[in-house]
PDB file of C-alpha atoms in Angstrom:
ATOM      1  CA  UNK A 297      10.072  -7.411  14.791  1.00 92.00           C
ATOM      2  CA  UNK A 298       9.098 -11.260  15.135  1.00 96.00           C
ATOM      3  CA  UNK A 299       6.586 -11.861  12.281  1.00 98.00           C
ATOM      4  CA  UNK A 300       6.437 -15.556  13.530  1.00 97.00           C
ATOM      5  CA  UNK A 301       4.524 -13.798  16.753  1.00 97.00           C
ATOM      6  CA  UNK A 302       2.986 -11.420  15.208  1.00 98.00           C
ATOM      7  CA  UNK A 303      -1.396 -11.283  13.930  1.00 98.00           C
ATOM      8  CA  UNK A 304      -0.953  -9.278  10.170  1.00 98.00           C
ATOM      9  CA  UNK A 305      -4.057  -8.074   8.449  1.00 98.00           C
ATOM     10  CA  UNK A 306      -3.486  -8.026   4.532  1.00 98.00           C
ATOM     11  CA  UNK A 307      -6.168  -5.438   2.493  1.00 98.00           C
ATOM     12  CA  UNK A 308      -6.546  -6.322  -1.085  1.00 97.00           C
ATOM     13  CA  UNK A 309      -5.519  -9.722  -0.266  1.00 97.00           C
ATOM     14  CA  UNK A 310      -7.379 -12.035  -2.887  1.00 96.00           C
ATOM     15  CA  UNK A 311      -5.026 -11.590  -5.661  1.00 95.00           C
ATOM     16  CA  UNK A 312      -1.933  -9.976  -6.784  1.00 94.00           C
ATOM     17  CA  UNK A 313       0.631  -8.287  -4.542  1.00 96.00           C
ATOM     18  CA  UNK A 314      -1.777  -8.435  -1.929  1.00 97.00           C
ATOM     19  CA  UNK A 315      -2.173 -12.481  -2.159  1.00 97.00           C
ATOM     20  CA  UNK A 316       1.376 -12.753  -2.175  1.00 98.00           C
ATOM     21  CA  UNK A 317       2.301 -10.289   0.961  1.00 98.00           C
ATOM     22  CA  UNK A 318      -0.298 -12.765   3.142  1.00 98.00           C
ATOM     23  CA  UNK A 319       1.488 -15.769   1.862  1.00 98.00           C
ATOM     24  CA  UNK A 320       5.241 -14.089   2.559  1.00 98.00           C
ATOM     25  CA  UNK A 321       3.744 -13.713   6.259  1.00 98.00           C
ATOM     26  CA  UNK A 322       2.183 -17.282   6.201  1.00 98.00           C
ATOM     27  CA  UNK A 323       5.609 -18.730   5.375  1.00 98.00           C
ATOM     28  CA  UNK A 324       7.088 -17.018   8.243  1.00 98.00           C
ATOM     29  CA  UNK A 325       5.194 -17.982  11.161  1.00 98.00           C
ATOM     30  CA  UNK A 326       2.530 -14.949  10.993  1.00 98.00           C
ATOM     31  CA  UNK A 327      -1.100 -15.194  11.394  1.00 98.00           C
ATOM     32  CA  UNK A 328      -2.750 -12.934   8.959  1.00 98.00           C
ATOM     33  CA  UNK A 329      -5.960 -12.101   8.370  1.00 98.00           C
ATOM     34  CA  UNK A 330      -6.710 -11.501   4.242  1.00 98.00           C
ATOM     35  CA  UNK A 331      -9.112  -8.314   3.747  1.00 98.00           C
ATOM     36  CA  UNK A 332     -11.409  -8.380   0.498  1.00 98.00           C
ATOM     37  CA  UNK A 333     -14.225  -6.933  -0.457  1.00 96.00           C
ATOM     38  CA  UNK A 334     -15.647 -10.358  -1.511  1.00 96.00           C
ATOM     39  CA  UNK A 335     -13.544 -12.533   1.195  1.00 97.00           C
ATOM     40  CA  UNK A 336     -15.082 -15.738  -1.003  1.00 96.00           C
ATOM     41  CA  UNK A 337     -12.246 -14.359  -3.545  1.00 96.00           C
ATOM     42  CA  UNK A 338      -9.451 -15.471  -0.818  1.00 97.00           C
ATOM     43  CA  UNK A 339      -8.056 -19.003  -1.799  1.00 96.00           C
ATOM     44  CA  UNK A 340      -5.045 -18.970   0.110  1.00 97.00           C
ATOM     45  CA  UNK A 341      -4.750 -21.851   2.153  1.00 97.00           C
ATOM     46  CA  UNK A 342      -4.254 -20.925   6.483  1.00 97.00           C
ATOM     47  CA  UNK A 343      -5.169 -17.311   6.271  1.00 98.00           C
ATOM     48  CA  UNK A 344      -8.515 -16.401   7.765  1.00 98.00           C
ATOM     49  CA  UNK A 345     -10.404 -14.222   5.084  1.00 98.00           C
ATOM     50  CA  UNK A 346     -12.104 -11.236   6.319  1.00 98.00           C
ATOM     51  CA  UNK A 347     -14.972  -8.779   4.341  1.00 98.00           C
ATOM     52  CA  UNK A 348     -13.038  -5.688   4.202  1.00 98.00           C
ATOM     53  CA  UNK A 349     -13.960  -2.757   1.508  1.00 98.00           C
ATOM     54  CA  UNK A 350     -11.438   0.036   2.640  1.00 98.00           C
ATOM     55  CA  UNK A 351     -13.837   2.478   1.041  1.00 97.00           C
ATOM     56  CA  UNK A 352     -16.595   1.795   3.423  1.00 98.00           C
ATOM     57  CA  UNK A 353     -16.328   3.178   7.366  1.00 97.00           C
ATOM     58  CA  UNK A 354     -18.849   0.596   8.229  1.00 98.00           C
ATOM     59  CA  UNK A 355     -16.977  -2.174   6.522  1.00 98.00           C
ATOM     60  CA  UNK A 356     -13.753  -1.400   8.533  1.00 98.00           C
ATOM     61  CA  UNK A 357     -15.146  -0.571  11.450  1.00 98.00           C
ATOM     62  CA  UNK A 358     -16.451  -4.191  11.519  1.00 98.00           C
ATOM     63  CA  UNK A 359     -13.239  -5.595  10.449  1.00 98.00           C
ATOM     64  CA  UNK A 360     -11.676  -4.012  13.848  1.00 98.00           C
ATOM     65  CA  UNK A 361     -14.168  -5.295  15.742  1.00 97.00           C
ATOM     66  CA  UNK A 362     -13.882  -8.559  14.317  1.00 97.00           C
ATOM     67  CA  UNK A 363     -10.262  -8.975  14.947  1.00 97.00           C
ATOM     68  CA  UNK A 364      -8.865  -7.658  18.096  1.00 96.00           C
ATOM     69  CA  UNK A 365      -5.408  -9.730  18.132  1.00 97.00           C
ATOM     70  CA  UNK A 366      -3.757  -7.241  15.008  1.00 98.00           C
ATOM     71  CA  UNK A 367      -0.429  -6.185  15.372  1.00 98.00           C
ATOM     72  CA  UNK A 368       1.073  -5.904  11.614  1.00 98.00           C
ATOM     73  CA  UNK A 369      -1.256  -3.934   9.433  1.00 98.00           C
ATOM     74  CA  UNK A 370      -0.415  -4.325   5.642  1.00 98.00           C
ATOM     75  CA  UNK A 371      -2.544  -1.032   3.539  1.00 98.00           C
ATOM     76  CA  UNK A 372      -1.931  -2.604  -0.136  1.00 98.00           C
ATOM     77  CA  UNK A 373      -5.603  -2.365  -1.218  1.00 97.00           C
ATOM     78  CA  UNK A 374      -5.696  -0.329  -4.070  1.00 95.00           C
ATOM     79  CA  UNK A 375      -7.027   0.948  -7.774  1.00 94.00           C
ATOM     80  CA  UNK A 376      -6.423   2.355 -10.834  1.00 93.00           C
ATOM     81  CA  UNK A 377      -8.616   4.146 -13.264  1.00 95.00           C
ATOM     82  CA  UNK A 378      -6.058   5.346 -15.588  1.00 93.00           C
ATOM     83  CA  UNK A 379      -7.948   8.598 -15.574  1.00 97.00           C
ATOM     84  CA  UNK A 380      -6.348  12.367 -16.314  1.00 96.00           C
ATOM     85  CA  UNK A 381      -6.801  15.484 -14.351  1.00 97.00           C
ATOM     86  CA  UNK A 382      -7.897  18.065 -16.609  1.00 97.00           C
ATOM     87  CA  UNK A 383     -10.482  15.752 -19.172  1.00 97.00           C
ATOM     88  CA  UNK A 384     -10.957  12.428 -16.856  1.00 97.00           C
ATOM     89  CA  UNK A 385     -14.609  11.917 -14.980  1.00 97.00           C
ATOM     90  CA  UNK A 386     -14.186  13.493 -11.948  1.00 98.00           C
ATOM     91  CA  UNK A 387     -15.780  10.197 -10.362  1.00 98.00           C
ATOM     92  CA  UNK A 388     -12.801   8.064 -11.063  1.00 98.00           C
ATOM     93  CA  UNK A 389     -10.568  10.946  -9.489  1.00 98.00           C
ATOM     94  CA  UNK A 390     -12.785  10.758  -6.211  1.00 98.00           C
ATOM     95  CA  UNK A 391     -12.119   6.947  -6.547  1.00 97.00           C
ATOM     96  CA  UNK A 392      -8.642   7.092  -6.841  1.00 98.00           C
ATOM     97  CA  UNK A 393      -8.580   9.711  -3.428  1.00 98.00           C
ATOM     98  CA  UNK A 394     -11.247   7.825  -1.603  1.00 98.00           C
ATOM     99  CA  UNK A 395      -9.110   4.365  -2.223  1.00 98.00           C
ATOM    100  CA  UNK A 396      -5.178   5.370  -1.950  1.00 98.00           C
ATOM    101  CA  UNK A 397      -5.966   8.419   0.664  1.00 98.00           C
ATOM    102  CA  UNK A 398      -8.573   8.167   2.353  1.00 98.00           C
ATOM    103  CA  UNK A 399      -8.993   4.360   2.349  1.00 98.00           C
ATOM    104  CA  UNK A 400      -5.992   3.708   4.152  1.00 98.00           C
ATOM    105  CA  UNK A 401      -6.532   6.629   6.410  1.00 98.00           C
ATOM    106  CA  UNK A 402      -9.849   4.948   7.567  1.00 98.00           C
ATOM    107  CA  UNK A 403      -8.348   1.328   7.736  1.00 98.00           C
ATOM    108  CA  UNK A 404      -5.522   2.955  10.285  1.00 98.00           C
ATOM    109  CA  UNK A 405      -7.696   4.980  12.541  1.00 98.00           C
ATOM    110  CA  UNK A 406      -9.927   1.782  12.321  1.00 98.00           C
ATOM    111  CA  UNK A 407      -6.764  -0.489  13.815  1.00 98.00           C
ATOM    112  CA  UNK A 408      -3.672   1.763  15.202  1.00 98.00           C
ATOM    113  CA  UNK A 409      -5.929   1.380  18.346  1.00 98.00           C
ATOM    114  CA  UNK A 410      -5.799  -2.112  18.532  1.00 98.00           C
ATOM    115  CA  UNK A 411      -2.327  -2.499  17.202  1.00 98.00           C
ATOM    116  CA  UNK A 412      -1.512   0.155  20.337  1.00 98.00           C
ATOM    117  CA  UNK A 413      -3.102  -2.087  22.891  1.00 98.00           C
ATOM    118  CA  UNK A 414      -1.390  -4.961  21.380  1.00 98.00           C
ATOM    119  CA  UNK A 415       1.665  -3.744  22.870  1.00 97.00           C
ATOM    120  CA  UNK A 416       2.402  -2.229  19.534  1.00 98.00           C
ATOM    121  CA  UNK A 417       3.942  -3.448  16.046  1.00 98.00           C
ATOM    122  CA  UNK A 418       4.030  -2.039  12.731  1.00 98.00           C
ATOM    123  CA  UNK A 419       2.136  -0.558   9.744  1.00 98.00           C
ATOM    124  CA  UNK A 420       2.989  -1.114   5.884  1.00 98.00           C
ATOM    125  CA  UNK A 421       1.630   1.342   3.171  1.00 98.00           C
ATOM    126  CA  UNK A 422       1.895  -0.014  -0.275  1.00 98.00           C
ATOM    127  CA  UNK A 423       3.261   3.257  -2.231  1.00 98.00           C
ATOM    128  CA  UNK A 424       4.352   3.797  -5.608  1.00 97.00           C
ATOM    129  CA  UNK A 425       7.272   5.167  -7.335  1.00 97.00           C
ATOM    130  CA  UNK A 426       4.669   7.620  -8.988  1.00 96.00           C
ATOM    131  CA  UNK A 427       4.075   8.749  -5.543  1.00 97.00           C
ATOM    132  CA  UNK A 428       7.061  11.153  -7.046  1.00 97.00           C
ATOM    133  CA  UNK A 429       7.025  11.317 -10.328  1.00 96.00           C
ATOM    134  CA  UNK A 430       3.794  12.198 -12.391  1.00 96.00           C
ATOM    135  CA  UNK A 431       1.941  10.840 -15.828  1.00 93.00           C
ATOM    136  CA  UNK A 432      -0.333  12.913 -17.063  1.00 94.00           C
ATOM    137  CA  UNK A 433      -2.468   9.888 -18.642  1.00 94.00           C
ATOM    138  CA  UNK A 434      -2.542   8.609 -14.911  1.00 95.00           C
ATOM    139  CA  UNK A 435      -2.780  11.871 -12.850  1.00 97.00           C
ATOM    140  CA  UNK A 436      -5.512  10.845 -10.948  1.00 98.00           C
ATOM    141  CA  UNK A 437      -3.462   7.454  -9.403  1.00 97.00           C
ATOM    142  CA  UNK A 438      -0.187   9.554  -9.276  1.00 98.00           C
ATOM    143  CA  UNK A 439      -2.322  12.560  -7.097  1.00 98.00           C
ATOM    144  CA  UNK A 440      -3.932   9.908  -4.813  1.00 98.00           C
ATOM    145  CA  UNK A 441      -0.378   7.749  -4.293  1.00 98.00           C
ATOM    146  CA  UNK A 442       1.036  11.204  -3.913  1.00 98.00           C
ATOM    147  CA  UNK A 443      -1.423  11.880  -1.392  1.00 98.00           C
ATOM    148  CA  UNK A 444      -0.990   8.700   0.829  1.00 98.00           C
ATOM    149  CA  UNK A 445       2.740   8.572   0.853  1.00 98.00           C
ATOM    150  CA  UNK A 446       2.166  12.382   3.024  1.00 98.00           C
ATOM    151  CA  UNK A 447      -0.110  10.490   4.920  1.00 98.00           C
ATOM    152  CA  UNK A 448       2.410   8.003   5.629  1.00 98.00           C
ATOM    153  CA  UNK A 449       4.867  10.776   6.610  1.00 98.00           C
ATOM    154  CA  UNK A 450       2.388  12.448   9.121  1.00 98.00           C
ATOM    155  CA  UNK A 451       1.138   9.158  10.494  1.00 98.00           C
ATOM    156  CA  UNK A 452       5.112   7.700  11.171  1.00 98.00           C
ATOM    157  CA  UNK A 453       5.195  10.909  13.595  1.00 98.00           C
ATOM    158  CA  UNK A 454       1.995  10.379  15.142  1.00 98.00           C
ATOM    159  CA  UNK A 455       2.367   7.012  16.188  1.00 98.00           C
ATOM    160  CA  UNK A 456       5.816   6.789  16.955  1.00 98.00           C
ATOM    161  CA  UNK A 457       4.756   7.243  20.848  1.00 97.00           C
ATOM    162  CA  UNK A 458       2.546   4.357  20.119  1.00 97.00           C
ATOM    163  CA  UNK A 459       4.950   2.157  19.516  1.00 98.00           C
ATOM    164  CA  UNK A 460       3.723   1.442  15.918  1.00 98.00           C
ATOM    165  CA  UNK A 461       6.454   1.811  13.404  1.00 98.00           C
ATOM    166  CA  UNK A 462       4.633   3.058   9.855  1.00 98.00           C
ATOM    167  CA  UNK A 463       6.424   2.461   6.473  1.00 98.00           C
ATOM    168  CA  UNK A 464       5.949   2.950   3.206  1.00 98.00           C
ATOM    169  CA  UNK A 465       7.316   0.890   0.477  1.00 98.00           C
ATOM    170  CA  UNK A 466       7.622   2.093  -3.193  1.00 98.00           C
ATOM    171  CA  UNK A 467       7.604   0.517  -6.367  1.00 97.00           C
ATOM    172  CA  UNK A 468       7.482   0.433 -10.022  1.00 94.00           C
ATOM    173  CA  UNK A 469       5.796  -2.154 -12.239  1.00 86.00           C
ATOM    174  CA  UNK A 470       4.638  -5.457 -11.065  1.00 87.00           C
ATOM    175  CA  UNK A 471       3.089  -8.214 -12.899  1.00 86.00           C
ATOM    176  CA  UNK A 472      -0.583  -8.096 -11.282  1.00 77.00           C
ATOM    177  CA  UNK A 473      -3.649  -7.728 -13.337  1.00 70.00           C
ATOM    178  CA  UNK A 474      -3.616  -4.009 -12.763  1.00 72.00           C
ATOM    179  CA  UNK A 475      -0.697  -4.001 -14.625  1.00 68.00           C
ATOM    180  CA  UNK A 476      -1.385  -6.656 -17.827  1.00 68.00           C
ATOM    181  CA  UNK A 477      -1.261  -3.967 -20.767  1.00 70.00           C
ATOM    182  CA  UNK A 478       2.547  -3.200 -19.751  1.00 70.00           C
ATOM    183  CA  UNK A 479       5.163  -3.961 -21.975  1.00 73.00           C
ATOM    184  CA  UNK A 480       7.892  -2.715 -20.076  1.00 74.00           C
ATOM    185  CA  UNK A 481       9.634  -4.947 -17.131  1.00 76.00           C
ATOM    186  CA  UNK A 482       8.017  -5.690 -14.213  1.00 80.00           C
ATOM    187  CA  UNK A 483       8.960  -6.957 -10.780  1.00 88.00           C
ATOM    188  CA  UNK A 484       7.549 -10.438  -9.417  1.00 94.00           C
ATOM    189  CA  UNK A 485       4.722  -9.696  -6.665  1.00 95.00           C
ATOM    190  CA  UNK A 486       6.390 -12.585  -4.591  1.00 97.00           C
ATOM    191  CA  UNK A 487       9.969 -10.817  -4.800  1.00 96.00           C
ATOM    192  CA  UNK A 488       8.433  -7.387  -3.726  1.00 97.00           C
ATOM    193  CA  UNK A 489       6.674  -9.569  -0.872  1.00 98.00           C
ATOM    194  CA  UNK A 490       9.750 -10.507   0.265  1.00 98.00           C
ATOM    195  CA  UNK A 491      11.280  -7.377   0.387  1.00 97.00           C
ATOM    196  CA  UNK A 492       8.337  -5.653   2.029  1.00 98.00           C
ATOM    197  CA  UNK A 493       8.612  -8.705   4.899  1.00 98.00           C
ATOM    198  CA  UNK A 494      11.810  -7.964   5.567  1.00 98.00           C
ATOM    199  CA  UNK A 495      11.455  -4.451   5.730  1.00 98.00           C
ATOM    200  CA  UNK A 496       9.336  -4.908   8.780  1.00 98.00           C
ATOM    201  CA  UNK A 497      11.841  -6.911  10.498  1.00 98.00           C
ATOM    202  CA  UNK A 498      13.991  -4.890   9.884  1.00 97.00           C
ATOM    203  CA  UNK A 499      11.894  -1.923  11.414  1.00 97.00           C
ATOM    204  CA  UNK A 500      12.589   0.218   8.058  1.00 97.00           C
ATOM    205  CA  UNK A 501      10.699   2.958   7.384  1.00 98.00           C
ATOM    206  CA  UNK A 502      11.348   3.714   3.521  1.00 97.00           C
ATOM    207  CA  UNK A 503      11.378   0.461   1.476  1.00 98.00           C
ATOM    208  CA  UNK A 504      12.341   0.736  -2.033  1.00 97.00           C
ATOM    209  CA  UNK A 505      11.798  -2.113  -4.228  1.00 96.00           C
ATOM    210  CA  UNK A 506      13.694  -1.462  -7.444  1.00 96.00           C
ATOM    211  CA  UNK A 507      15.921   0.269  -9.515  1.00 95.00           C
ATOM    212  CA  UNK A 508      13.063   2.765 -11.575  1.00 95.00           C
ATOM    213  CA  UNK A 509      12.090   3.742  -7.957  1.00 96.00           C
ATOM    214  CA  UNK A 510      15.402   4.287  -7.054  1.00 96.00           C
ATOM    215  CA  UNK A 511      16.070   6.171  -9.944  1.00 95.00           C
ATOM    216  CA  UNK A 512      13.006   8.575  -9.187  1.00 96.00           C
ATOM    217  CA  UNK A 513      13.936   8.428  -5.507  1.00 96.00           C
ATOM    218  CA  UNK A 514      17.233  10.141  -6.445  1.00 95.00           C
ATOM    219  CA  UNK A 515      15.452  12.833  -8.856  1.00 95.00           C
ATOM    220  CA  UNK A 516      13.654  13.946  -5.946  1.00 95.00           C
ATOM    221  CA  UNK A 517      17.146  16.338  -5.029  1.00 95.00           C
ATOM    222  CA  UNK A 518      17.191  17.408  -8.282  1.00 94.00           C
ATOM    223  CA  UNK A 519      13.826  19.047  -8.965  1.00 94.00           C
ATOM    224  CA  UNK A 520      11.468  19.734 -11.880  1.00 95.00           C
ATOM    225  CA  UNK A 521      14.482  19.526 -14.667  1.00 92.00           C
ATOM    226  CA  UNK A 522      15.482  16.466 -13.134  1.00 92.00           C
ATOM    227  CA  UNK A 523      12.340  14.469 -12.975  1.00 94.00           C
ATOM    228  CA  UNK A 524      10.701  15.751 -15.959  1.00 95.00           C
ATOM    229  CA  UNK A 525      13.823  16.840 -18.562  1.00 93.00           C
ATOM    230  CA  UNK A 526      10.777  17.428 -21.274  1.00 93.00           C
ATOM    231  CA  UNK A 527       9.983  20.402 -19.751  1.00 89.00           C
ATOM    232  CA  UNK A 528      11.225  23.710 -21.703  1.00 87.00           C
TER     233      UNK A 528
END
């Protein structure tokens, strides 16, 4: 795919991973649109900021209508409550689903349209590498990122006939704001920016971004004992 043809929309683009996916497409010819709740949030220079709260169906639907030209849709948008299952406020859980699941649901029925009519082009979910593996402290985020990456699976088959290609790309730790109380290493957002561009030239559909997601990928074949060796 030729980014440096190509209209991108960017949700969650105002800081973080999100600011630095726009500014990966920027730097290679893209136009890209930078969704944000609060677009007055966007300070990237040559993007076009655009109101965008994935949680609302009014708020996208105006987004789509307000665009037209999109052909590379980038669902990065996200949050994290650091809520558990069985004791956290169920509220927080519905945020966590209505953000990671059914947030980027909306957002691509909103645009796969468009994209379609656009002669076609590709879709990027930002995933997780606890879209497989689960902490308990953090069940809610691991249900909901669990949750989209099926999504992502269903929606590659749908759409194939579209000609929309629809990846996911995992990763571990980054150093973004949702992630400031980490001690343990993190990847750069403008590294995993990179690798997510070039995953869409490159027309891949399962991007994995570093080794701790690698390592989990693997675990997958090896089931409960693998992934969780705690367990009795």
């Amino acid at each position: 795919m030729d980014l440096s043809t190509s209209t991108a929309l960017v949700t969650g683009a105002n800081r973080g991973l999100g600011r630095a996916l726009a500014a990966e497409l920027l730097s290679r010819g893209a136009t890209v649109y930078a969704g944000a709740r609060n677009p007055g949030q966007v300070d990237l220079p040559g993007v076009t900021p655009i109101a965008l709260d994935i949680t609302d169906p009014a708020s996208v639907a105006a987004a789509a209508k307000a665009t037209g030209d999109v052909t590379v849709l980038i669902n990065n948008a996200g949050s994290s409550t650091g809520t558990d299952l069985l004791a956290g406020d169920l509220d927080n859980i519905r945020l966590e689903m209505d953000t990671h699941f059914y947030g980027t649901l909306s957002v691509v029925r909103g645009f796969a349209a468009q994209i379609a009519a656009n002669g076609g082009g590709a879709i990027l979910n930002i995933l997780s590498a606890l879209s497989w593996f689960s902490f308990p402290e953090s069940g809610a985020y691991c249900a909901a990122k669990s949750a989209q990456w099926s999504l992502t699976n269903s929606l590659r088959l749908q759409l194939a006939d579209q000609g929309i290609r629809v990846a996911g790309l995992h990763v571990a730790y980054m150093d973004t704001d949702m992630t400031r109380a980490v001690t343990a290493p993190k990847s750069a957002p403008t590294d995993v920016a990179r690798l997510a561009a070039d995953g869409i030239v490159e027309g891949v559909y399962e991007i994995v971004a570093d080794d701790v997601s690698r390592q989990v990928q693997a675990g997958l074949a090896g089931g409960v004992s693998a992934l969780y060796p705690e367990m009795p």
